[in-house]
mmCIF file of C-alpha atoms in Angstrom:
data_model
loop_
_atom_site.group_PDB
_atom_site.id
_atom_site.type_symbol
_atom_site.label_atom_id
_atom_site.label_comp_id
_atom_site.label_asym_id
_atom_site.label_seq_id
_atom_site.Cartn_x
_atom_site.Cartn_y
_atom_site.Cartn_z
ATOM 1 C CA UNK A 2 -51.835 -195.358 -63.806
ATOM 2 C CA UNK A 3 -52.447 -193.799 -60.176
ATOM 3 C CA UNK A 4 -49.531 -193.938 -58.287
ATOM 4 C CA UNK A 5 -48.699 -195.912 -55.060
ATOM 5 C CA UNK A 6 -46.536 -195.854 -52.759
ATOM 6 C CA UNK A 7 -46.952 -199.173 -51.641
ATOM 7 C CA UNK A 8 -48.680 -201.109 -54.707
ATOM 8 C CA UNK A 9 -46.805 -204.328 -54.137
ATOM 9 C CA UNK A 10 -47.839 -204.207 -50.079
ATOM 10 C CA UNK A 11 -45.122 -203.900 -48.263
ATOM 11 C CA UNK A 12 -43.173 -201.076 -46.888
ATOM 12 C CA UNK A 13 -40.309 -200.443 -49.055
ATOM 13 C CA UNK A 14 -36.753 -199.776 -47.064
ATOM 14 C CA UNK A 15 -34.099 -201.552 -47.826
ATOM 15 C CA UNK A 16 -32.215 -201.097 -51.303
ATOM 16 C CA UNK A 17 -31.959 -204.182 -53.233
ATOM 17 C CA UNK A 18 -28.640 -206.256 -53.529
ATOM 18 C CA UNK A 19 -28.637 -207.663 -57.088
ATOM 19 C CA UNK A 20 -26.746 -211.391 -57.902
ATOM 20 C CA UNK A 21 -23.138 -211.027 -58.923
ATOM 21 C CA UNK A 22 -22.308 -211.252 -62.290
ATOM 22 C CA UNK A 23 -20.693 -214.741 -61.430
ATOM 23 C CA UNK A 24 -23.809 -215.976 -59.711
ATOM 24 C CA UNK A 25 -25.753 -218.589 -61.918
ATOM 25 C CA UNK A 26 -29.793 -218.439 -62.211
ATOM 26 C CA UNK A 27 -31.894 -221.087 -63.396
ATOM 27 C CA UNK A 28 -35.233 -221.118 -64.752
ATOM 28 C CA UNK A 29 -37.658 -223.768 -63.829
ATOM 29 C CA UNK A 30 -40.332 -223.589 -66.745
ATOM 30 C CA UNK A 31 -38.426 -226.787 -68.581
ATOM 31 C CA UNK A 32 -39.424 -228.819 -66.148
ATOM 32 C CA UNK A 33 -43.464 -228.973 -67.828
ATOM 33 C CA UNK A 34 -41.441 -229.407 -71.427
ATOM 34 C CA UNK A 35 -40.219 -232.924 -73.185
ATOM 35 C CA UNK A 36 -36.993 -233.013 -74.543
ATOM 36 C CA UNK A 37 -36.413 -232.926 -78.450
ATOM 37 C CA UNK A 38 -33.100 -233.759 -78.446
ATOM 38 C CA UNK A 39 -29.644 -231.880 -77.527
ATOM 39 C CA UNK A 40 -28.767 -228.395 -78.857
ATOM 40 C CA UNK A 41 -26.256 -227.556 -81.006
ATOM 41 C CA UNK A 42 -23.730 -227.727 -78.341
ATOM 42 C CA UNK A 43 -23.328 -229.501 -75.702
ATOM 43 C CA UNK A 44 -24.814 -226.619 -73.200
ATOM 44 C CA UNK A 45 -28.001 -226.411 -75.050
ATOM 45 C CA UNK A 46 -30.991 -228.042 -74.731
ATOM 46 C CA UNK A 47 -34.187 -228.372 -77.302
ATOM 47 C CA UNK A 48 -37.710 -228.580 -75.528
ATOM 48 C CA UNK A 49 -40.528 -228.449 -76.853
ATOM 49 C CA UNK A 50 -43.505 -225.918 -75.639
ATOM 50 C CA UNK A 51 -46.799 -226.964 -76.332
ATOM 51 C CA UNK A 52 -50.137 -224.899 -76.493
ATOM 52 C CA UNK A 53 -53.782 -225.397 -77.099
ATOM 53 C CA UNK A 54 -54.603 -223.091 -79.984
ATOM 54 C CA UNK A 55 -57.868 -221.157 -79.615
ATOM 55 C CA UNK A 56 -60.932 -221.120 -81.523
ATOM 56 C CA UNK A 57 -60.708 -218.555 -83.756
ATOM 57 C CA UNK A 58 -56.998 -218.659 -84.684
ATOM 58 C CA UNK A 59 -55.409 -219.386 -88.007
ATOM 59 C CA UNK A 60 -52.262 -220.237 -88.742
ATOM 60 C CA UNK A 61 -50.609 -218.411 -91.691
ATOM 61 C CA UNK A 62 -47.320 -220.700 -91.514
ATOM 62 C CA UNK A 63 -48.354 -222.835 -95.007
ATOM 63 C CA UNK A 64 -47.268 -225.921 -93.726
ATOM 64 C CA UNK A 65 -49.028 -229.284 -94.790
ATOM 65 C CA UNK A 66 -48.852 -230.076 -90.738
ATOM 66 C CA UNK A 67 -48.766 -226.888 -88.738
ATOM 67 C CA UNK A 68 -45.250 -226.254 -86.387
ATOM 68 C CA UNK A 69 -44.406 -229.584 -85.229
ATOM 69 C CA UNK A 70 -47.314 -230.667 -83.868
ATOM 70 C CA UNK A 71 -47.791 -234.365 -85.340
ATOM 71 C CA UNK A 72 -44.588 -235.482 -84.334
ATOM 72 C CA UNK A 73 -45.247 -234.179 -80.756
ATOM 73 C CA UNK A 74 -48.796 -235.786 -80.285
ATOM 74 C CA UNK A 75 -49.670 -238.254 -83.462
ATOM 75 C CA UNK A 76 -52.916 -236.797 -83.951
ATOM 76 C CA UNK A 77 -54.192 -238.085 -80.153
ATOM 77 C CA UNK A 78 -57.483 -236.699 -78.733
ATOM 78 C CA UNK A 79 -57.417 -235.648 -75.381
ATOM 79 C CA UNK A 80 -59.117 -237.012 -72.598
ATOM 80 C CA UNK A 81 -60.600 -235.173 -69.666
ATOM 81 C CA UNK A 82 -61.568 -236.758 -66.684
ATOM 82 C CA UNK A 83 -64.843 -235.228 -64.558
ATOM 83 C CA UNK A 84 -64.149 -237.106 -60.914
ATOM 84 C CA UNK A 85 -67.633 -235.538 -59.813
ATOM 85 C CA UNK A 86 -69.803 -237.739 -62.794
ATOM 86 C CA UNK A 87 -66.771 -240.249 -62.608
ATOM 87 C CA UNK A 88 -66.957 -240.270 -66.212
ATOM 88 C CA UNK A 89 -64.507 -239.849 -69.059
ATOM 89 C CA UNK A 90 -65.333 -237.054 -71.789
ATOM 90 C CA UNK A 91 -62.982 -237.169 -75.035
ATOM 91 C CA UNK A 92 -62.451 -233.903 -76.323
ATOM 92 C CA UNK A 93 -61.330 -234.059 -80.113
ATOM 93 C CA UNK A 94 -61.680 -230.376 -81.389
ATOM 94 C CA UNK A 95 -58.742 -229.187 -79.723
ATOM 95 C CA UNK A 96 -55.869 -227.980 -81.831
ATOM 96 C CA UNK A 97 -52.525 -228.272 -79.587
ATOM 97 C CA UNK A 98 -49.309 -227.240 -80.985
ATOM 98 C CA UNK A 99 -45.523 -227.227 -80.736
ATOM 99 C CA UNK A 100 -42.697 -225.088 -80.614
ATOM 100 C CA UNK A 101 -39.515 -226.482 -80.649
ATOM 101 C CA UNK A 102 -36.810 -223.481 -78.832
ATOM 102 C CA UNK A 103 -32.792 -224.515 -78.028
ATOM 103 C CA UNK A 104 -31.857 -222.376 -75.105
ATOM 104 C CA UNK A 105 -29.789 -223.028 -72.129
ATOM 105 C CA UNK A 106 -30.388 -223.909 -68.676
ATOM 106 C CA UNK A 107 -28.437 -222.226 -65.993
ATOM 107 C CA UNK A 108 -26.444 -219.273 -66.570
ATOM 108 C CA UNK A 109 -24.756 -216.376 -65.432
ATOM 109 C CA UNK A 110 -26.893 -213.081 -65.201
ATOM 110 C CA UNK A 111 -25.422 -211.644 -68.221
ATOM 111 C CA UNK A 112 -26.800 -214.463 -70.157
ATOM 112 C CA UNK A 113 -30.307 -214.675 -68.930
ATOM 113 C CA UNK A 114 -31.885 -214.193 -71.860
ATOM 114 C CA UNK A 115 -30.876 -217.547 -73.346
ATOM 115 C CA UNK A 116 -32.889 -219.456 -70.790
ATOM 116 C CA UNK A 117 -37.136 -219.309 -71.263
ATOM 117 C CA UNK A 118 -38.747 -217.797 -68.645
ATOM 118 C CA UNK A 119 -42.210 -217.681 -67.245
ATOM 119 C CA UNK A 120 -42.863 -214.208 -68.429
ATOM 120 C CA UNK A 121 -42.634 -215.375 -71.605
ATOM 121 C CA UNK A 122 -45.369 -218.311 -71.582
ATOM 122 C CA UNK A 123 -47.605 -215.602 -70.136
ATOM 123 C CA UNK A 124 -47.047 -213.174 -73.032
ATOM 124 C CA UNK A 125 -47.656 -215.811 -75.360
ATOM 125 C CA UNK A 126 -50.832 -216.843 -73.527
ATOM 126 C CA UNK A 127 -51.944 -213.039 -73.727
ATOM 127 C CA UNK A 128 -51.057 -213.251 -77.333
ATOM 128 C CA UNK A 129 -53.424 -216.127 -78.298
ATOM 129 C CA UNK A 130 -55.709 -214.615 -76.077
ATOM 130 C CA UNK A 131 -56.062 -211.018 -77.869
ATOM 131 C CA UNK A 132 -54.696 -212.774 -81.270
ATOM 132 C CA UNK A 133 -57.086 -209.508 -82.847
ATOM 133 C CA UNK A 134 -54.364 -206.753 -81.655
ATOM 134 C CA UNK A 135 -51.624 -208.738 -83.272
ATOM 135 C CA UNK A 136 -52.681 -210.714 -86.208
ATOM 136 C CA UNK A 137 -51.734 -208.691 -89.781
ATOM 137 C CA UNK A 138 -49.704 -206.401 -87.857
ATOM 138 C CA UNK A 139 -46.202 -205.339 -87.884
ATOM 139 C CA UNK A 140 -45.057 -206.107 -84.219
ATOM 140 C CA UNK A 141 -41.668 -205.527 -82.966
ATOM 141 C CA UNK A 142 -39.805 -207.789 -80.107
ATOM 142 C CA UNK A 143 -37.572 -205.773 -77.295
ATOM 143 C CA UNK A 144 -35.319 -208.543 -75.344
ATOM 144 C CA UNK A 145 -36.721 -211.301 -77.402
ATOM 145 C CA UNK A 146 -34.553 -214.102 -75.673
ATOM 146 C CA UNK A 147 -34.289 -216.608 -77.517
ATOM 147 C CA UNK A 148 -37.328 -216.213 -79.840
ATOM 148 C CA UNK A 149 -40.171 -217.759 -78.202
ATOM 149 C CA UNK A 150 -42.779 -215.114 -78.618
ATOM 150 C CA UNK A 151 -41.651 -213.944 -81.952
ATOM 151 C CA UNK A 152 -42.213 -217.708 -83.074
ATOM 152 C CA UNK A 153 -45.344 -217.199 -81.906
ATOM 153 C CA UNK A 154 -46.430 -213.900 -83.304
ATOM 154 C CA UNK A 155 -45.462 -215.557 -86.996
ATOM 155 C CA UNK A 156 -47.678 -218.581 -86.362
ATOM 156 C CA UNK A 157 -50.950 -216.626 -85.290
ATOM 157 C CA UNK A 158 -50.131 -214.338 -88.464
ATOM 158 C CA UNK A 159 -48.428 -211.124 -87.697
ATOM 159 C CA UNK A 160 -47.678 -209.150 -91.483
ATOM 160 C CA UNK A 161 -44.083 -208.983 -90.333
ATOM 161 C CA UNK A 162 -42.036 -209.457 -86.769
ATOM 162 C CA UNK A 163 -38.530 -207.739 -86.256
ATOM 163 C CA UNK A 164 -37.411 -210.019 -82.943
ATOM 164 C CA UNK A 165 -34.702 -207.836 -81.260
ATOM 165 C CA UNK A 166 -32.174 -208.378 -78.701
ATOM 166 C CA UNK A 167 -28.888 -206.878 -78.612
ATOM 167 C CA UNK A 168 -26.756 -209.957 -77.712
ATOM 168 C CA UNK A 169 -25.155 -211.745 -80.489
ATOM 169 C CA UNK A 170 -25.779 -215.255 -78.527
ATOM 170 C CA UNK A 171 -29.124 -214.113 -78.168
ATOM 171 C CA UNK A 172 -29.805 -213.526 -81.649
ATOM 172 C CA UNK A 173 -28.013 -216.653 -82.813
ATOM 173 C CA UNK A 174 -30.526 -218.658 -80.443
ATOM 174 C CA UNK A 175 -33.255 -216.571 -82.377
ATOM 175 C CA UNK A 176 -32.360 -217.402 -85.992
ATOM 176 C CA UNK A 177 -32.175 -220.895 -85.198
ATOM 177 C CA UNK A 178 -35.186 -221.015 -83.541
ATOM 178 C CA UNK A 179 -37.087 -219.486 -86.262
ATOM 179 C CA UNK A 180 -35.562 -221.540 -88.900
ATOM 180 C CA UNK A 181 -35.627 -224.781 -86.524
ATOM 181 C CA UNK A 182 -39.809 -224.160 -86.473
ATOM 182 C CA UNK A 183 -40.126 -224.077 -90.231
ATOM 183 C CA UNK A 184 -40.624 -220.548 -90.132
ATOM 184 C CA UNK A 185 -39.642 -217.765 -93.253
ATOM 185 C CA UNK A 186 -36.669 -215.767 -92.003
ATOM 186 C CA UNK A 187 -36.829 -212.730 -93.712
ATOM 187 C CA UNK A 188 -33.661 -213.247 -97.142
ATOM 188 C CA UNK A 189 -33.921 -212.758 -100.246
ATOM 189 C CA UNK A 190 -38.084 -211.675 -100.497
ATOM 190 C CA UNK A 191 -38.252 -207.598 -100.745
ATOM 191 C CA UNK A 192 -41.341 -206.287 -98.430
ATOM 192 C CA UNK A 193 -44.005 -206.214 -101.519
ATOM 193 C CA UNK A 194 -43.535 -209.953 -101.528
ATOM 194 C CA UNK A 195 -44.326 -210.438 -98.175
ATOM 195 C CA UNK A 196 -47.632 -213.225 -97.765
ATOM 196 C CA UNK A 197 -48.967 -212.974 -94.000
ATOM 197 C CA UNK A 198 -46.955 -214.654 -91.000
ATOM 198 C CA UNK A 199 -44.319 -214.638 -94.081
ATOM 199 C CA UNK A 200 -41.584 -212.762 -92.001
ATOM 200 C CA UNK A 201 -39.072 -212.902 -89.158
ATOM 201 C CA UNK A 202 -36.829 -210.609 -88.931
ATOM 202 C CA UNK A 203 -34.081 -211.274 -86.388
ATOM 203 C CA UNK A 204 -32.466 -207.807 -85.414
ATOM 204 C CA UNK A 205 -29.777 -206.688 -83.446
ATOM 205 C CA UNK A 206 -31.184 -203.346 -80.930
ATOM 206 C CA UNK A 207 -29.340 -202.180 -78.122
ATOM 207 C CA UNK A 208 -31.502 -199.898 -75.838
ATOM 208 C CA UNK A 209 -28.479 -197.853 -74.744
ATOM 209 C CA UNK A 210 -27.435 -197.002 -78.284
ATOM 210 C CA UNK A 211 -29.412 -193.639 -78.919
ATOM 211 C CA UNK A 212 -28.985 -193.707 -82.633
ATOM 212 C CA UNK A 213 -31.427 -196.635 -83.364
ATOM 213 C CA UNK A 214 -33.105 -196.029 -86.276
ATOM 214 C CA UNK A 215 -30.269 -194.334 -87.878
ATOM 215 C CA UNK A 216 -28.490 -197.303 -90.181
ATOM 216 C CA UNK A 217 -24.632 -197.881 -89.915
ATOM 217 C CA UNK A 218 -23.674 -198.790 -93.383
ATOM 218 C CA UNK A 219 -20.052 -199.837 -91.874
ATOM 219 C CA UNK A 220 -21.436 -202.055 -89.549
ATOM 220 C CA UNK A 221 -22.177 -205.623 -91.626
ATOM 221 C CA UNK A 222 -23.929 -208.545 -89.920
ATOM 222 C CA UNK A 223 -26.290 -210.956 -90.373
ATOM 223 C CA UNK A 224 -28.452 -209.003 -88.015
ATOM 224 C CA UNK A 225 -28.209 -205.209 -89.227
ATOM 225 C CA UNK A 226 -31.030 -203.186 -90.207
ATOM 226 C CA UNK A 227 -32.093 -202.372 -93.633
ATOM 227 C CA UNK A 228 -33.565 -199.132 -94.805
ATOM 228 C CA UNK A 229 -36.119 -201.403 -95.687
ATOM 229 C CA UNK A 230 -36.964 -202.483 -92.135
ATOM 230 C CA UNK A 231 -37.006 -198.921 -91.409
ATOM 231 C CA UNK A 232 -39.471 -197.677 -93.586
ATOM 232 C CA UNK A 233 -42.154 -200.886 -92.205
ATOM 233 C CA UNK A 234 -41.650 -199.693 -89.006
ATOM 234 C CA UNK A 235 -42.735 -195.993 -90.014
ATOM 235 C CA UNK A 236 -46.184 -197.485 -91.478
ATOM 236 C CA UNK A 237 -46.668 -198.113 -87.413
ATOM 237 C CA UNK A 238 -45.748 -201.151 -85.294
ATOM 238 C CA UNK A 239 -46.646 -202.761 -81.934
ATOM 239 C CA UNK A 240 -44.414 -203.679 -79.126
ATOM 240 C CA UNK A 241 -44.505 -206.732 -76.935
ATOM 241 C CA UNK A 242 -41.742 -207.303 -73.709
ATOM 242 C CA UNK A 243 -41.663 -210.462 -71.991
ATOM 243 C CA UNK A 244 -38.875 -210.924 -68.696
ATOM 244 C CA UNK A 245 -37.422 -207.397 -69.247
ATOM 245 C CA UNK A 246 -37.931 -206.090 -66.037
ATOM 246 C CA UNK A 247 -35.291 -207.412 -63.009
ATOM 247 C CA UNK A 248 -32.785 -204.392 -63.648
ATOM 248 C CA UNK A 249 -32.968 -200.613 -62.375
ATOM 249 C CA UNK A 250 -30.760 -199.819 -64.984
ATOM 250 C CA UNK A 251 -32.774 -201.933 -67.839
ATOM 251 C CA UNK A 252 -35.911 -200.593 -66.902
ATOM 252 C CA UNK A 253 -34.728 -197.029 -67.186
ATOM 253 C CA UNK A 254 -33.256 -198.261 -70.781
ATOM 254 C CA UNK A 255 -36.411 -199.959 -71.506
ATOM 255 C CA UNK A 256 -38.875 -197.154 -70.863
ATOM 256 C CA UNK A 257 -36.673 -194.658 -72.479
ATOM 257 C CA UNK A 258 -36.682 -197.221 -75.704
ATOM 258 C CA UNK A 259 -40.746 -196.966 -75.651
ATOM 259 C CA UNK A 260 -40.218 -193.015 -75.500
ATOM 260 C CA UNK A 261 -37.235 -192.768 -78.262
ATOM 261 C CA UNK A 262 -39.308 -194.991 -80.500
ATOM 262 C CA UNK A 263 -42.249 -192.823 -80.241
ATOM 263 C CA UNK A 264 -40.508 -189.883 -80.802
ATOM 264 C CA UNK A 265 -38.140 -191.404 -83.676
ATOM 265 C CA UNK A 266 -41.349 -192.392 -85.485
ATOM 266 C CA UNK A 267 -43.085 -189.571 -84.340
ATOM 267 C CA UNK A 268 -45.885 -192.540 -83.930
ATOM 268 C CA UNK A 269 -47.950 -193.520 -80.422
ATOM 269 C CA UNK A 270 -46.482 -196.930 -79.245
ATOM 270 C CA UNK A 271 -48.114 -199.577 -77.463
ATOM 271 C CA UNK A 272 -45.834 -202.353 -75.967
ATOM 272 C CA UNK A 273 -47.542 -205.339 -74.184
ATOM 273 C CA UNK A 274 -45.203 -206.107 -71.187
ATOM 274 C CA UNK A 275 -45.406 -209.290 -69.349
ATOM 275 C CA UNK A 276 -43.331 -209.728 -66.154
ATOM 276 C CA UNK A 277 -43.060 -211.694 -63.314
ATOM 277 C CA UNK A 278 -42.635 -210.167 -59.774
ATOM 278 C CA UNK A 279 -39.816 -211.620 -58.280
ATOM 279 C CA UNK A 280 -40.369 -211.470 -54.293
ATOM 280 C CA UNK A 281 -37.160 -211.159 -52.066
ATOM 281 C CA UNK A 282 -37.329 -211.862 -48.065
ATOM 282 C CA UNK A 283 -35.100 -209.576 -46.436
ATOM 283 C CA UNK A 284 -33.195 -209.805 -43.085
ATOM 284 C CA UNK A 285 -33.629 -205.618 -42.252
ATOM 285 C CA UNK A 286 -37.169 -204.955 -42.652
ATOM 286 C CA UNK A 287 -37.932 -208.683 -42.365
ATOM 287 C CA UNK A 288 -40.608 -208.276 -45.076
ATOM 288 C CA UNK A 289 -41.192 -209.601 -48.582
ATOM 289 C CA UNK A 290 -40.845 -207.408 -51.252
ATOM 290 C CA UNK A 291 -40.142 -207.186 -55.384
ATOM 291 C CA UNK A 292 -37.310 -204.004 -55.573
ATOM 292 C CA UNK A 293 -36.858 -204.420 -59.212
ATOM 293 C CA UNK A 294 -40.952 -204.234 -59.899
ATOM 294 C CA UNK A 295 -41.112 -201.539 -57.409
ATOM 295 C CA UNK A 296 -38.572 -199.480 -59.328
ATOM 296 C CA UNK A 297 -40.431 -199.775 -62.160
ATOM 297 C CA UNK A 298 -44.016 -198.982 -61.052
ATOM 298 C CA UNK A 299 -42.341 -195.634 -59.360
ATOM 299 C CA UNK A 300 -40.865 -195.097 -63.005
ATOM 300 C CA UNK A 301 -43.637 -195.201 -65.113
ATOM 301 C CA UNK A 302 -45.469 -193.243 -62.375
ATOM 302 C CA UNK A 303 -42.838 -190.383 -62.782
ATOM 303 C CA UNK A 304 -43.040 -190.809 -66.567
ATOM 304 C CA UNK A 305 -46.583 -190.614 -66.926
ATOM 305 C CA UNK A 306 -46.478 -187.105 -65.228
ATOM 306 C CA UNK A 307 -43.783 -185.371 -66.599
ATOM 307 C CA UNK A 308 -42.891 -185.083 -70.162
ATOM 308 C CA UNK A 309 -39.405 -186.519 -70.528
ATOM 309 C CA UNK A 310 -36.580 -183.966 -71.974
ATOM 310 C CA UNK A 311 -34.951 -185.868 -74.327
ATOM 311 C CA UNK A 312 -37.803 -187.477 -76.422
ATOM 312 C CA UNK A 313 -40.618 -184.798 -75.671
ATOM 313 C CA UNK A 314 -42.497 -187.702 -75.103
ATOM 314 C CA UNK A 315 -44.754 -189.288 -72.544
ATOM 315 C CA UNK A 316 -45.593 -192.692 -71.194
ATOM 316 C CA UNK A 317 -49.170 -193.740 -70.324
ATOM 317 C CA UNK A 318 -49.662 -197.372 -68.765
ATOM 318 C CA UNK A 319 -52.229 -199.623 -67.337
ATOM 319 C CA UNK A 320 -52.093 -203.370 -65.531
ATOM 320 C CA UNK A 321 -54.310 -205.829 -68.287
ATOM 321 C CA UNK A 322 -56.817 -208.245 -66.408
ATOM 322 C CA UNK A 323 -55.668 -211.788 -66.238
ATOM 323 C CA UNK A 324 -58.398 -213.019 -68.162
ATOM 324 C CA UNK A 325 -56.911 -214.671 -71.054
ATOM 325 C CA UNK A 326 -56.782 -218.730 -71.279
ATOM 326 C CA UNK A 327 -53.906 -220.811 -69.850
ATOM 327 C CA UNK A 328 -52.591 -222.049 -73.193
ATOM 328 C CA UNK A 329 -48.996 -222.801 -72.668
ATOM 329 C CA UNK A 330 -47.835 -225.499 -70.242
ATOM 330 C CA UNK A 331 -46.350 -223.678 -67.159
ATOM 331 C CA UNK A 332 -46.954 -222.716 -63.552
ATOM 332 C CA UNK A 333 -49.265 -219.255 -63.800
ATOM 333 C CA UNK A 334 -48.409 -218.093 -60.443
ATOM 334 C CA UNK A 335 -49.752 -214.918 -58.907
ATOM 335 C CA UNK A 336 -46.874 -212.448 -59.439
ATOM 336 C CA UNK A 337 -47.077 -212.609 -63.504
ATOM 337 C CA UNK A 338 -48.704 -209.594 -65.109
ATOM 338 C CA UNK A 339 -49.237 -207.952 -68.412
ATOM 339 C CA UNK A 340 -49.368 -204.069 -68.704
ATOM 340 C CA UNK A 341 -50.021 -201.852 -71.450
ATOM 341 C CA UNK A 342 -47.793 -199.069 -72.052
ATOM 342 C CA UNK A 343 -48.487 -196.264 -74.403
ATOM 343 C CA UNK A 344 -45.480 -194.049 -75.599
ATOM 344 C CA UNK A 345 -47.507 -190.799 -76.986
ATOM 345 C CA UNK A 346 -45.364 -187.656 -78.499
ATOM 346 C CA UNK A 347 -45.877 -184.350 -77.698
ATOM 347 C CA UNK A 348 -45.636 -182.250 -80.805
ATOM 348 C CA UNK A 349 -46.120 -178.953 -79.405
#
């Protein structure tokens, strides 16, 4: 990427004050979602996300009726409406889906990453959009949330997904999620018996613990690694990131994840990051600007030229066009994005 100064247009000069940790945040991408029902507590809700699949896209899940989707629409054809011709066109070759995800509603910032957030329908809309750079791969989930994407990546077919947070709540919400959309968790079947879009593997990985993929034998959870997840991930793996970036301190963690990885695996990584901007008005420079995507750009900037100590490796990146169909039901405002970031290893 070239570097700017000023990419998001607006002189940058006041240093951002971030929420306090008591401070609840709410995201609004419900509010296009029908209710399945409570959660499994009496904080949690169940909505249901639906997409149009695209032409092209086959689902590997081996279910009689795909997801949920015939309880959700009862095999209904859509109807357009063309107020020009002021006539009404059926359409009945779309395929629509659903995915049923508990999560929360508002929380405190700690706990983000049980809510859904717009970030995440875009990813997923990039996803069934480039289906081709996921579909019979191995793809592994960084601050997968409650499991959205992951979900996702199963149904269009990916040969096995490790979806990754390092919250235990998080990765609770994940499991169900998975199991709640008639998806295989990863059990009792060894890797050789893995069929495609056979595998979710719910993971726990902290990006500030620097010994990832070294295994813990002492450590015993329902989320621990397995020398067996270790060795798919050496065959190569892609990344995907959805709503990681609204921290200077997780961004730095982030980035140096991509570069540990690569240099762990001694592999290239690509990770598909989808954010949203967050704009902030503020009272000093009386301007709009996004701090936290600012940080960011002027990070990736610095590690694309410099080869960073610690991992001898370096970070190459690039914003993706937004010209991938609107599949999920959600807002697609101006300030979401997708980037490509390549972590490549120096072995000199």
């Amino acid at each position: 990427m070239e570097c700017d100064d000023d990419h998001d247009g607006v002189e940058y000069l006041t240093k951002f004050v971030p929420l306090e940790s008591d401070e609840h945040v709410l995201s609004d991408v419900h509010i296009n979602c029908s209710s399945a029902g409570g959660g499994t507590n009496s904080e949690n809700v169940i909505s249901r996300f639906v997409f149009t699949v695209p032409n092209g896209i086959r689902s590997y899940n081996h279910l009689d009726k795909p997801t949920q989707s015939a309880s959700c629409f009862d095999g209904k054809s859509t109807t357009d409406t063309d107020d020009e011709e002021d006539s009404r066109v059926e359409r009945r070759d779309l395929r629509r889906e659903v995915i049923l995800i508990e999560h929360t509603m508002a929380t405190v910032l700690e706990d983000v990453g049980t809510q859904v957030w717009r970030g995440a329908l875009y990813l997923c809309d990039f996803i069934l959009g480039n289906s081709i750079l996921f579909a019979g791969q191995t793809v592994l989930e960084l601050g997968a949330g409650v499991g959205l994407v992951s979900a996702l990546l199963n149904y269009i077919g990916s040969s096995r997904t490790f979806c990754t947070d390092h919250s235990t709540k998080a990765l609770t919400f994940c499991q169900g999620n998975i199991i709640r959309n008639q998806f295989v968790c990863l059990t009792t079947k060894s890797s050789a018996e893995l069929g495609p879009g056979d595998a979710v593997s719910v993971r726990c990985l902290d990006w500030f613990d620097k010994s990832f993929p070294k295994i813990n034998a002492a450590v015993i959870s329902p989320f621990s690694w397995a020398a067996d997840d270790i060795d798919v991930l050496r065959r190569g793996f892609v990344v995907v990131a959805a709503d990681v970036i609204y921290s200077d301190d997780l961004t730095d963690a982030f980035l140096t994840t991509l570069l540990r990885l690569s240099e762990q695996f001694r592999l290239t990584v690509v990770a598909y990051v989808a954010l949203e901007k967050r704009l902030n008005f503020t009272l000093e420079d009386l301007a709009v600007c996004s701090p936290p995507y600012r940080y960011f750009q002027r990070k990736l900037c610095e590690l694309s030229q410099t080869i960073e100590a610690s991992t001898r490796a370096l970070l190459m990146s690039e914003r993706l066009p937004d010209n991938f169909p609107q599949c999920f039901q959600y807002e697609r405002v101006p300030e979401l994005e997708v980037w490509k970031i390549t972590a490549t290893i120096n072995l000199n």
